[in-house]
DNA sequence: TAGATTGTTAATCGATTAACAATC
DNA sequence: TAGATTGTTAATCGATTAACAATC
């Protein structure tokens, strides 16, 4: 049963690598805007306070090859990374939940650079339906299945309160969505064919808190 | 003889453990609200699709001890986790940048449960200063140093565009802030005494994209 | 050329999981 | 008691870092 896949024989990238790659892409655009054509792993590492070896290793997963002494051709590296991430063209997405976080994401202009194109926003609340948020008219949940299937939308973003999240996920799944970006703190039940990525702001806050606490239990006081 | 702080000698928790702990806390409140007094690692693992052994190991870092056959006393575990995270009382924080993301965070009511209490919001834009967002009057940057030092605010949240982020960080640092929660995609330069936690939404999107892409290169089609 | 940088294999480090005795 | 669950030590797995040859 493990007849080799045609070309995905390459070792798959570790998740930490995948998470770092968008920041590399950002640096590349910056570096290019500064008029450069080449960039080395050392350059990238410096801007992000990483070690060059790690950048090099990460890059190797994207399939890029560089030139000793020069580094990587920025344009090629950008292409390579965008291919790796599947960000060659922005995927259409819908967002469900037009509260504060939802409208923040709607307004996040640079998603287009990040392979995401939000094409519609939905809300259950009749008071919100019909309103325009960041230039986008809020649609009712009833309109979701038809729009998703007509436009072949692959990604659904959930920014509703946690009580409503599962219900929304069910609607998205039966509308044929393939991936869910879940900003509610709820663990969703979905068929295994659907990819779910959960964001949890609290985990970052926990890291900050523990680091700050550790500093203090070391007897320090925050003064220098 | 080692009646020193019992915690400081313990092995420190891995970062992945720290990131999972807030989700445990959430489950505990849920479970308690359902009228339970005890919870086992197995119960927690089930709700979060983790393995019981991992939950048990994570818990051990908080210093809790359970009872064989029963699990953990929920109330004790909550206390233990809150101590571990330093969330026994909410830390005061200020937020700089009242754009979409900033006002979303301002509106995030449940931060109070998560050890964070936003006491003031600042913005550079004179059009925003004086306006009220989510019940909080937006202050000008000039007022920041005095407020931070008067209230002994320890945490600053940065939700400004990336060009402005470093400048804001500098103001926060010289006002005496001890930790920065950075939502801009900029790597900040700060003295080592200041703890910085950077959030990057794109990294989650990258993981989603790659997982969805991988599915397709396996020859699947998203249908079941 | 000499030296910087790549790309790869091997070594190390850190996190997760397994095994199992203790115990309620 | 018997059995479920804890807590800890050891084994495994995965990610990072080191070492180094290749090369421009």
Short mmCIF file of C-alpha atoms (C1' of nucleotides) in Angstrom, two decimals:
data_model
loop_
_atom_site.label_atom_id
_atom_site.label_comp_id
_atom_site.label_asym_id
_atom_site.label_seq_id
_atom_site.Cartn_x
_atom_site.Cartn_y
_atom_site.Cartn_z
CA UNK A 1 0.00 0.00 0.00
CA UNK A 2 2.95 2.33 0.31
CA UNK A 3 3.70 2.60 -3.35
CA UNK A 4 5.73 5.75 -3.47
CA UNK A 5 3.98 9.00 -4.21
CA UNK A 6 5.13 10.34 -7.56
CA UNK A 7 7.16 13.30 -6.31
CA UNK A 8 6.29 13.98 -2.69
CA UNK A 9 9.11 11.66 -1.68
CA UNK A 10 10.94 14.61 -0.05
CA UNK A 11 10.93 14.70 3.70
CA UNK A 12 8.03 16.80 4.87
CA UNK A 13 8.74 20.02 6.69
CA UNK A 14 8.38 20.10 10.47
CA UNK A 15 5.59 22.32 11.68
CA UNK A 16 7.97 24.82 13.31
CA UNK A 17 9.60 25.25 9.91
CA UNK A 18 6.24 25.91 8.27
CA UNK A 19 5.42 28.51 10.90
CA UNK A 20 8.68 30.37 10.30
CA UNK A 21 8.39 30.50 6.55
CA UNK A 22 5.90 33.38 6.30
CA UNK A 23 8.31 35.57 8.21
CA UNK A 24 11.02 34.72 5.69
CA UNK A 25 8.69 35.76 2.92
CA UNK A 26 8.12 39.08 4.62
CA UNK A 27 11.86 39.71 4.88
CA UNK A 28 12.28 38.84 1.23
CA UNK A 29 9.78 41.46 0.11
CA UNK A 30 11.49 43.98 2.36
CA UNK A 31 14.92 43.12 1.05
CA UNK A 32 13.70 43.26 -2.52
CA UNK A 33 12.09 46.65 -1.92
CA UNK A 34 15.49 47.86 -0.72
CA UNK A 35 16.79 47.11 -4.20
CA UNK A 36 18.55 43.81 -3.58
CA UNK A 37 18.57 40.86 -5.91
CA UNK A 38 20.36 38.32 -3.72
CA UNK A 39 19.95 37.38 -0.09
CA UNK A 40 21.85 34.90 2.07
CA UNK A 41 20.61 32.75 4.91
CA UNK A 42 22.83 34.87 7.13
CA UNK A 43 21.04 38.05 6.07
CA UNK A 44 17.65 36.56 6.80
CA UNK A 45 18.78 35.09 10.11
CA UNK A 46 20.11 38.45 11.22
CA UNK A 47 16.84 40.27 10.61
CA UNK A 48 14.86 37.68 12.51
CA UNK A 49 17.36 36.83 15.25
CA UNK A 50 17.62 33.24 14.13
CA UNK A 51 20.66 31.11 13.39
CA UNK A 52 21.75 30.91 9.74
CA UNK A 53 21.87 27.12 9.87
CA UNK A 54 18.21 27.02 10.81
CA UNK A 55 17.24 29.33 7.96
CA UNK A 56 19.25 27.22 5.54
CA UNK A 57 17.65 24.04 6.74
CA UNK A 58 14.18 25.56 6.55
CA UNK A 59 14.85 26.82 3.04
CA UNK A 60 15.87 23.38 1.91
CA UNK A 61 12.30 22.19 2.50
CA UNK A 62 10.99 24.67 -0.04
CA UNK A 63 13.14 23.07 -2.71
CA UNK A 64 15.17 26.21 -3.45
CA UNK A 65 18.84 25.93 -4.35
CA UNK A 66 21.22 28.77 -3.76
CA UNK A 67 24.64 29.78 -4.94
CA UNK A 68 27.63 29.46 -2.63
CA UNK A 69 28.98 32.88 -1.74
CA UNK A 70 25.90 34.74 -3.04
CA UNK A 71 22.96 33.10 -1.31
CA UNK A 72 19.57 32.92 -2.98
CA UNK A 73 18.08 34.87 -5.84
CA UNK A 74 15.32 36.70 -4.02
CA UNK A 75 12.79 36.37 -6.80
CA UNK A 76 13.36 32.61 -7.05
CA UNK A 77 13.13 32.20 -3.33
CA UNK A 78 9.85 34.07 -3.20
CA UNK A 79 8.48 31.83 -5.93
CA UNK A 80 9.78 28.77 -4.19
CA UNK A 81 8.21 29.71 -0.86
CA UNK A 82 4.91 30.64 -2.44
CA UNK A 83 4.81 27.29 -4.18
CA UNK A 84 5.68 25.52 -0.98
CA UNK A 85 2.88 27.25 0.91
CA UNK A 86 0.42 26.99 -1.93
CA UNK A 87 0.25 30.78 -2.02
CA UNK A 88 0.77 31.11 -5.75
CA UNK A 89 -2.70 32.53 -6.07
CA UNK A 90 -4.82 33.67 -3.16
CA UNK A 91 -7.37 31.09 -2.04
CA UNK A 92 -10.89 32.34 -1.67
CA UNK A 93 -12.25 32.23 1.84
CA UNK A 94 -15.43 33.18 3.66
CA UNK A 95 -15.57 34.52 7.16
CA UNK A 96 -18.35 33.73 9.59
CA UNK A 97 -18.82 36.10 12.49
CA UNK A 98 -18.54 39.85 12.01
CA UNK A 99 -17.76 40.86 15.55
CA UNK A 100 -14.62 42.71 16.50
CA UNK A 101 -12.19 39.98 15.53
CA UNK A 102 -14.03 39.12 12.34
CA UNK A 103 -13.99 42.66 11.13
CA UNK A 104 -10.35 43.01 12.10
CA UNK A 105 -9.51 40.06 9.87
CA UNK A 106 -11.71 41.46 7.11
CA UNK A 107 -9.69 44.63 7.26
CA UNK A 108 -6.35 42.87 7.22
CA UNK A 109 -5.32 44.06 3.78
CA UNK A 110 -2.10 42.11 3.54
CA UNK A 111 -3.84 38.74 3.47
CA UNK A 112 -3.82 39.04 -0.28
CA UNK A 113 -0.04 38.79 -0.06
CA UNK A 114 -0.54 35.78 2.18
CA UNK A 115 -2.55 33.67 -0.16
CA UNK A 116 -5.94 34.51 1.28
CA UNK A 117 -8.79 36.34 -0.35
CA UNK A 118 -11.89 36.85 1.74
CA UNK A 119 -14.82 36.93 -0.64
CA UNK A 120 -17.78 37.10 1.72
CA UNK A 121 -18.75 37.66 5.34
CA UNK A 122 -21.66 36.03 7.12
CA UNK A 123 -23.42 36.55 10.42
CA UNK A 124 -26.32 34.98 12.25
CA UNK A 125 -27.37 38.22 13.88
CA UNK A 126 -30.17 39.84 11.80
CA UNK A 127 -29.02 43.25 13.04
CA UNK A 128 -25.72 42.77 11.27
CA UNK A 129 -26.94 41.19 8.07
CA UNK A 130 -27.14 43.79 5.32
CA UNK A 131 -24.73 46.15 7.01
CA UNK A 132 -21.46 46.89 5.26
CA UNK A 133 -18.21 46.17 7.09
CA UNK A 134 -14.97 47.27 5.50
CA UNK A 135 -16.61 47.50 2.14
CA UNK A 136 -18.18 44.08 2.37
CA UNK A 137 -21.88 43.47 2.75
CA UNK A 138 -22.71 41.05 5.55
CA UNK A 139 -24.76 38.11 4.32
CA UNK A 140 -27.10 35.85 6.23
CA UNK A 141 -26.15 32.29 7.06
CA UNK A 142 -28.82 31.02 4.69
CA UNK A 143 -26.85 32.38 1.77
CA UNK A 144 -23.66 30.55 2.74
CA UNK A 145 -24.07 27.12 1.12
CA UNK A 146 -25.02 28.49 -2.28
CA UNK A 147 -22.19 31.04 -2.35
CA UNK A 148 -19.57 28.59 -1.15
CA UNK A 149 -20.47 25.99 -3.71
CA UNK A 150 -20.95 28.43 -6.57
CA UNK A 151 -17.56 30.08 -5.97
CA UNK A 152 -15.82 26.86 -4.96
CA UNK A 153 -14.61 28.49 -1.77
CA UNK A 154 -12.17 26.20 0.01
CA UNK A 155 -11.52 28.00 3.30
CA UNK A 156 -13.84 29.07 6.07
CA UNK A 157 -12.80 31.37 8.90
CA UNK A 158 -14.71 31.11 12.15
CA UNK A 159 -14.84 34.18 14.36
CA UNK A 160 -18.04 33.57 16.28
CA UNK A 161 -18.41 33.07 20.05
CA UNK A 162 -17.49 29.59 21.14
CA UNK A 163 -21.09 28.44 21.74
CA UNK A 164 -21.84 28.96 18.06
CA UNK A 165 -18.60 27.60 16.63
CA UNK A 166 -19.57 23.94 16.19
CA UNK A 167 -22.82 24.83 14.50
CA UNK A 168 -20.99 27.12 12.09
CA UNK A 169 -18.39 24.46 11.39
CA UNK A 170 -21.17 22.01 10.50
CA UNK A 171 -22.65 24.47 8.02
CA UNK A 172 -19.24 25.11 6.46
CA UNK A 173 -18.46 21.43 6.19
CA UNK A 174 -21.73 20.53 4.57
CA UNK A 175 -21.29 23.44 2.18
CA UNK A 176 -18.13 21.71 1.00
CA UNK A 177 -15.39 23.75 2.65
CA UNK A 178 -12.01 21.98 2.82
CA UNK A 179 -10.20 23.94 5.50
CA UNK A 180 -11.30 25.82 8.59
CA UNK A 181 -9.35 28.53 10.34
CA UNK A 182 -10.87 28.50 13.79
CA UNK A 183 -10.50 31.54 16.04
CA UNK A 184 -12.94 30.31 18.64
CA UNK A 185 -11.57 28.46 21.65
CA UNK A 186 -13.67 25.41 20.81
CA UNK A 187 -12.30 22.11 19.64
CA UNK A 188 -14.37 21.40 16.55
CA UNK A 189 -15.69 18.02 15.49
CA UNK A 190 -15.23 17.66 11.76
CA UNK A 191 -14.74 14.84 9.28
CA UNK A 192 -11.12 13.92 8.81
CA UNK A 193 -11.22 15.20 5.24
CA UNK A 194 -11.46 18.74 6.57
CA UNK A 195 -8.30 20.46 7.76
CA UNK A 196 -8.74 22.57 10.87
CA UNK A 197 -6.27 25.11 12.15
CA UNK A 198 -7.03 26.56 15.56
CA UNK A 199 -5.68 29.88 16.75
CA UNK A 200 -5.49 30.57 20.42
CA UNK A 201 -4.39 33.99 21.58
CA UNK A 202 -4.25 32.86 25.17
CA UNK A 203 -1.35 30.55 24.55
CA UNK A 204 0.85 33.48 23.55
CA UNK A 205 -0.29 35.40 26.61
CA UNK A 206 0.59 32.42 28.78
CA UNK A 207 4.11 32.36 27.39
CA UNK A 208 4.48 36.08 28.05
CA UNK A 209 3.15 35.69 31.59
CA UNK A 210 5.40 32.80 32.47
CA UNK A 211 8.47 34.52 31.08
CA UNK A 212 7.68 37.65 33.05
CA UNK A 213 7.00 35.63 36.16
CA UNK A 214 10.23 33.69 35.82
CA UNK A 215 12.14 36.93 35.66
CA UNK A 216 10.68 37.99 38.96
CA UNK A 217 11.14 34.74 40.80
CA UNK A 218 14.80 35.18 39.88
CA UNK A 219 14.77 38.02 42.34
CA UNK A 220 14.80 40.72 39.72
CA UNK A 221 12.61 43.70 39.84
CA UNK A 222 12.19 44.93 36.32
CA UNK A 223 14.64 47.76 36.81
CA UNK A 224 17.99 47.83 35.13
CA UNK B 1 16.83 23.06 54.53
CA UNK B 2 15.32 23.82 51.17
CA UNK B 3 12.43 25.79 52.51
CA UNK B 4 13.20 28.14 49.62
CA UNK B 5 10.42 28.64 47.09
CA UNK B 6 9.58 25.09 46.28
CA UNK B 7 8.87 25.91 42.64
CA UNK B 8 12.10 27.53 41.55
CA UNK B 9 14.08 24.30 41.78
CA UNK B 10 11.65 22.30 39.63
CA UNK B 11 12.42 21.66 36.02
CA UNK B 12 10.99 24.46 33.96
CA UNK B 13 8.07 23.72 31.69
CA UNK B 14 8.68 23.36 27.95
CA UNK B 15 7.09 26.09 25.89
CA UNK B 16 4.61 23.70 24.24
CA UNK B 17 3.40 22.80 27.72
CA UNK B 18 2.93 26.46 28.61
CA UNK B 19 0.94 27.03 25.43
CA UNK B 20 -1.41 24.14 26.20
CA UNK B 21 -2.13 25.15 29.75
CA UNK B 22 -4.64 27.93 29.05
CA UNK B 23 -6.80 25.43 27.17
CA UNK B 24 -6.75 23.18 30.22
CA UNK B 25 -7.91 26.08 32.31
CA UNK B 26 -10.81 26.65 29.94
CA UNK B 27 -11.87 23.01 30.20
CA UNK B 28 -11.69 23.21 33.96
CA UNK B 29 -14.10 26.13 34.12
CA UNK B 30 -16.42 24.28 31.76
CA UNK B 31 -16.26 21.09 33.76
CA UNK B 32 -16.83 22.97 36.98
CA UNK B 33 -19.81 24.78 35.48
CA UNK B 34 -21.25 21.36 34.68
CA UNK B 35 -21.27 20.67 38.39
CA UNK B 36 -18.19 18.49 38.73
CA UNK B 37 -15.71 18.60 41.54
CA UNK B 38 -13.09 16.20 40.21
CA UNK B 39 -11.52 15.80 36.81
CA UNK B 40 -9.01 13.28 35.51
CA UNK B 41 -6.26 13.73 32.97
CA UNK B 42 -8.24 11.37 30.78
CA UNK B 43 -11.29 13.64 30.90
CA UNK B 44 -9.25 16.67 29.91
CA UNK B 45 -7.42 14.81 27.17
CA UNK B 46 -10.68 13.63 25.69
CA UNK B 47 -12.12 17.11 25.38
CA UNK B 48 -9.00 18.44 23.71
CA UNK B 49 -8.05 15.40 21.63
CA UNK B 50 -4.77 14.98 23.46
CA UNK B 51 -3.24 11.94 25.09
CA UNK B 52 -3.80 11.52 28.84
CA UNK B 53 -0.11 11.02 29.46
CA UNK B 54 0.65 14.40 27.95
CA UNK B 55 -1.94 16.12 30.10
CA UNK B 56 -0.58 14.38 33.20
CA UNK B 57 2.95 15.40 32.37
CA UNK B 58 1.90 18.99 31.67
CA UNK B 59 0.00 19.12 34.94
CA UNK B 60 3.03 18.00 36.86
CA UNK B 61 4.77 21.25 35.91
CA UNK B 62 2.10 23.25 37.68
CA UNK B 63 2.92 21.49 40.93
CA UNK B 64 -0.53 19.96 41.39
CA UNK B 65 -0.90 16.54 42.92
CA UNK B 66 -3.90 14.38 42.20
CA UNK B 67 -5.54 11.37 43.73
CA UNK B 68 -5.26 7.97 42.05
CA UNK B 69 -8.64 6.84 40.78
CA UNK B 70 -10.26 10.28 41.16
CA UNK B 71 -7.97 12.66 39.32
CA UNK B 72 -7.61 16.28 40.38
CA UNK B 73 -9.78 18.47 42.53
CA UNK B 74 -10.89 21.02 39.95
CA UNK B 75 -10.68 23.97 42.28
CA UNK B 76 -7.15 23.08 43.34
CA UNK B 77 -6.09 22.55 39.78
CA UNK B 78 -7.44 25.94 38.75
CA UNK B 79 -5.54 27.56 41.59
CA UNK B 80 -2.42 25.65 40.70
CA UNK B 81 -2.58 26.66 37.05
CA UNK B 82 -3.31 30.27 37.84
CA UNK B 83 -0.32 30.35 40.14
CA UNK B 84 1.83 28.73 37.54
CA UNK B 85 0.84 31.29 34.90
CA UNK B 86 0.93 34.20 37.28
CA UNK B 87 -2.75 34.77 36.62
CA UNK B 88 -3.76 34.99 40.25
CA UNK B 89 -4.75 38.58 39.72
CA UNK B 90 -5.10 40.22 36.32
CA UNK B 91 -2.05 42.25 35.30
CA UNK B 92 -2.73 45.74 34.11
CA UNK B 93 -1.86 46.40 30.50
CA UNK B 94 -2.04 49.25 28.03
CA UNK B 95 -2.75 48.85 24.35
CA UNK B 96 -1.19 51.02 21.68
CA UNK B 97 -2.94 51.18 18.34
CA UNK B 98 -6.72 51.36 18.16
CA UNK B 99 -7.23 50.03 14.66
CA UNK B 100 -9.29 46.98 13.92
CA UNK B 101 -7.13 44.51 15.79
CA UNK B 102 -6.56 46.82 18.74
CA UNK B 103 -10.24 47.38 19.22
CA UNK B 104 -10.91 43.67 18.84
CA UNK B 105 -8.52 42.98 21.71
CA UNK B 106 -10.05 45.79 23.73
CA UNK B 107 -13.39 44.10 23.34
CA UNK B 108 -12.13 40.67 24.27
CA UNK B 109 -14.02 40.43 27.53
CA UNK B 110 -12.58 37.14 28.67
CA UNK B 111 -9.07 38.52 29.09
CA UNK B 112 -9.99 39.24 32.67
CA UNK B 113 -10.21 35.48 33.14
CA UNK B 114 -6.83 35.24 31.48
CA UNK B 115 -4.89 37.43 33.79
CA UNK B 116 -5.02 40.56 31.66
CA UNK B 117 -6.71 43.84 32.40
CA UNK B 118 -6.44 46.52 29.77
CA UNK B 119 -6.52 49.84 31.57
CA UNK B 120 -5.87 52.31 28.75
CA UNK B 121 -5.69 52.62 24.98
CA UNK B 122 -3.40 54.96 23.07
CA UNK B 123 -3.13 56.10 19.50
CA UNK B 124 -0.89 58.43 17.54
CA UNK B 125 -3.64 59.47 15.15
CA UNK B 126 -5.20 62.76 16.39
CA UNK B 127 -8.47 61.76 14.74
CA UNK B 128 -8.74 58.83 17.09
CA UNK B 129 -7.59 60.46 20.29
CA UNK B 130 -10.55 61.44 22.42
CA UNK B 131 -12.90 59.00 20.73
CA UNK B 132 -14.36 56.22 22.83
CA UNK B 133 -13.79 52.62 21.77
CA UNK B 134 -15.57 49.87 23.65
CA UNK B 135 -16.13 52.14 26.56
CA UNK B 136 -12.55 53.28 26.72
CA UNK B 137 -11.38 56.77 25.85
CA UNK B 138 -8.44 56.79 23.46
CA UNK B 139 -5.51 58.73 24.86
CA UNK B 140 -2.65 60.43 23.04
CA UNK B 141 0.84 58.98 23.08
CA UNK B 142 2.04 61.93 25.17
CA UNK B 143 -0.03 60.69 28.06
CA UNK B 144 1.46 57.22 28.01
CA UNK B 145 4.60 57.57 30.16
CA UNK B 146 2.83 59.27 33.01
CA UNK B 147 -0.06 56.79 33.09
CA UNK B 148 2.18 53.73 32.85
CA UNK B 149 4.41 54.84 35.65
CA UNK B 150 1.61 56.11 37.87
CA UNK B 151 -0.35 52.85 37.56
CA UNK B 152 2.73 50.63 37.49
CA UNK B 153 1.51 49.00 34.31
CA UNK B 154 3.72 46.04 33.42
CA UNK B 155 2.43 44.97 30.02
CA UNK B 156 2.16 46.83 26.74
CA UNK B 157 0.25 45.49 23.74
CA UNK B 158 1.32 46.72 20.33
CA UNK B 159 -1.31 46.73 17.59
CA UNK B 160 0.05 49.44 15.31
CA UNK B 161 1.21 49.02 11.69
CA UNK B 162 4.68 47.58 11.44
CA UNK B 163 6.39 50.84 10.47
CA UNK B 164 5.36 52.33 13.81
CA UNK B 165 6.01 49.31 16.00
CA UNK B 166 9.63 49.96 16.96
CA UNK B 167 8.93 53.55 17.88
CA UNK B 168 6.03 52.45 20.08
CA UNK B 169 8.18 49.78 21.70
CA UNK B 170 10.78 52.41 22.56
CA UNK B 171 8.17 54.58 24.23
CA UNK B 172 6.82 51.63 26.19
CA UNK B 173 10.27 50.54 27.30
CA UNK B 174 11.31 53.94 28.48
CA UNK B 175 8.00 54.27 30.31
CA UNK B 176 9.06 51.22 32.33
CA UNK B 177 6.99 48.45 30.81
CA UNK B 178 8.30 44.93 31.55
CA UNK B 179 6.60 42.85 28.89
CA UNK B 180 5.42 43.52 25.35
CA UNK B 181 2.81 41.55 23.47
CA UNK B 182 3.63 42.39 19.89
CA UNK B 183 0.97 41.92 17.19
CA UNK B 184 2.95 43.68 14.49
CA UNK B 185 5.08 41.57 12.17
CA UNK B 186 8.18 43.49 13.20
CA UNK B 187 11.04 42.02 15.18
CA UNK B 188 11.48 44.57 17.98
CA UNK B 189 14.78 45.72 19.40
CA UNK B 190 14.44 45.94 23.16
CA UNK B 191 16.71 45.65 26.19
CA UNK B 192 17.04 42.11 27.44
CA UNK B 193 15.23 43.02 30.62
CA UNK B 194 12.01 43.35 28.63
CA UNK B 195 10.12 40.21 27.68
CA UNK B 196 8.64 40.26 24.19
CA UNK B 197 6.04 37.86 22.88
CA UNK B 198 5.29 38.11 19.20
CA UNK B 199 2.08 36.89 17.63
CA UNK B 200 1.99 36.10 13.97
CA UNK B 201 -1.31 35.14 12.40
CA UNK B 202 0.37 34.22 9.15
CA UNK B 203 2.14 31.26 10.68
CA UNK B 204 -1.17 29.62 11.46
CA UNK B 205 -2.40 30.33 7.96
CA UNK B 206 0.77 28.77 6.58
CA UNK B 207 0.12 25.58 8.51
CA UNK B 208 -3.45 25.47 7.24
CA UNK B 209 -2.29 26.07 3.67
CA UNK B 210 0.37 23.41 3.73
CA UNK B 211 -1.94 20.84 5.29
CA UNK B 212 -4.57 21.56 2.65
CA UNK B 213 -1.98 21.44 -0.10
CA UNK B 214 -0.53 18.18 1.15
CA UNK B 215 -3.98 16.63 1.08
CA UNK B 216 -4.30 17.49 -2.58
CA UNK B 217 -0.90 16.30 -3.66
CA UNK B 218 -1.95 12.98 -2.17
CA UNK B 219 -4.46 12.80 -4.96
CA UNK B 220 -7.47 13.49 -2.78
CA UNK B 221 -10.20 15.80 -3.75
CA UNK B 222 -11.79 17.05 -0.58
CA UNK B 223 -14.83 14.85 -1.02
CA UNK B 224 -15.57 11.98 1.24
"C1'" DT C 1 42.99 31.77 -5.62
"C1'" DA C 2 40.82 32.39 -0.86
"C1'" DG C 3 36.92 32.75 1.56
"C1'" DA C 4 32.09 32.80 2.14
"C1'" DT C 5 28.18 30.28 1.74
"C1'" DT C 6 25.48 26.32 0.36
"C1'" DG C 7 23.55 21.55 1.17
"C1'" DT C 8 23.79 17.25 3.56
"C1'" DT C 9 24.81 13.92 6.95
"C1'" DA C 10 25.64 13.12 11.83
"C1'" DA C 11 25.30 14.56 16.69
"C1'" DT C 12 22.83 16.78 20.15
"C1'" DC C 13 19.12 18.55 22.41
"C1'" DG C 14 14.35 18.80 23.83
"C1'" DA C 15 9.52 17.05 23.92
"C1'" DT C 16 6.51 13.27 23.81
"C1'" DT C 17 5.28 8.78 24.84
"C1'" DA C 18 5.81 4.29 27.12
"C1'" DA C 19 6.38 1.54 31.10
"C1'" DC C 20 5.39 0.66 35.58
"C1'" DA C 21 5.32 1.02 40.57
"C1'" DA C 22 2.55 3.45 44.03
"C1'" DT C 23 -1.93 4.31 45.84
"C1'" DC C 24 -6.56 5.34 46.71
"C1'" DT D 1 -10.00 -6.25 47.17
"C1'" DA D 2 -9.55 -4.97 42.08
"C1'" DG D 3 -9.00 -1.59 39.00
"C1'" DA D 4 -8.32 3.04 37.61
"C1'" DT D 5 -5.41 6.68 37.78
"C1'" DT D 6 -1.39 9.19 39.41
"C1'" DG D 7 3.63 10.41 39.22
"C1'" DT D 8 8.21 9.31 37.76
"C1'" DT D 9 11.89 7.32 35.27
"C1'" DA D 10 13.36 5.50 30.84
"C1'" DA D 11 12.82 5.08 25.80
"C1'" DT D 12 11.55 7.07 21.63
"C1'" DC D 13 10.70 10.43 18.50
"C1'" DG D 14 11.36 14.86 16.31
"C1'" DA D 15 13.74 19.36 15.73
"C1'" DT D 16 17.82 21.95 16.03
"C1'" DT D 17 22.54 22.50 15.67
"C1'" DA D 18 27.24 21.07 14.39
"C1'" DA D 19 30.50 19.49 11.16
"C1'" DC D 20 32.24 19.50 6.82
"C1'" DA D 21 32.72 18.69 1.93
"C1'" DA D 22 31.33 21.01 -2.36
"C1'" DT D 23 31.42 25.12 -5.02
"C1'" DC D 24 31.17 29.62 -6.85
#
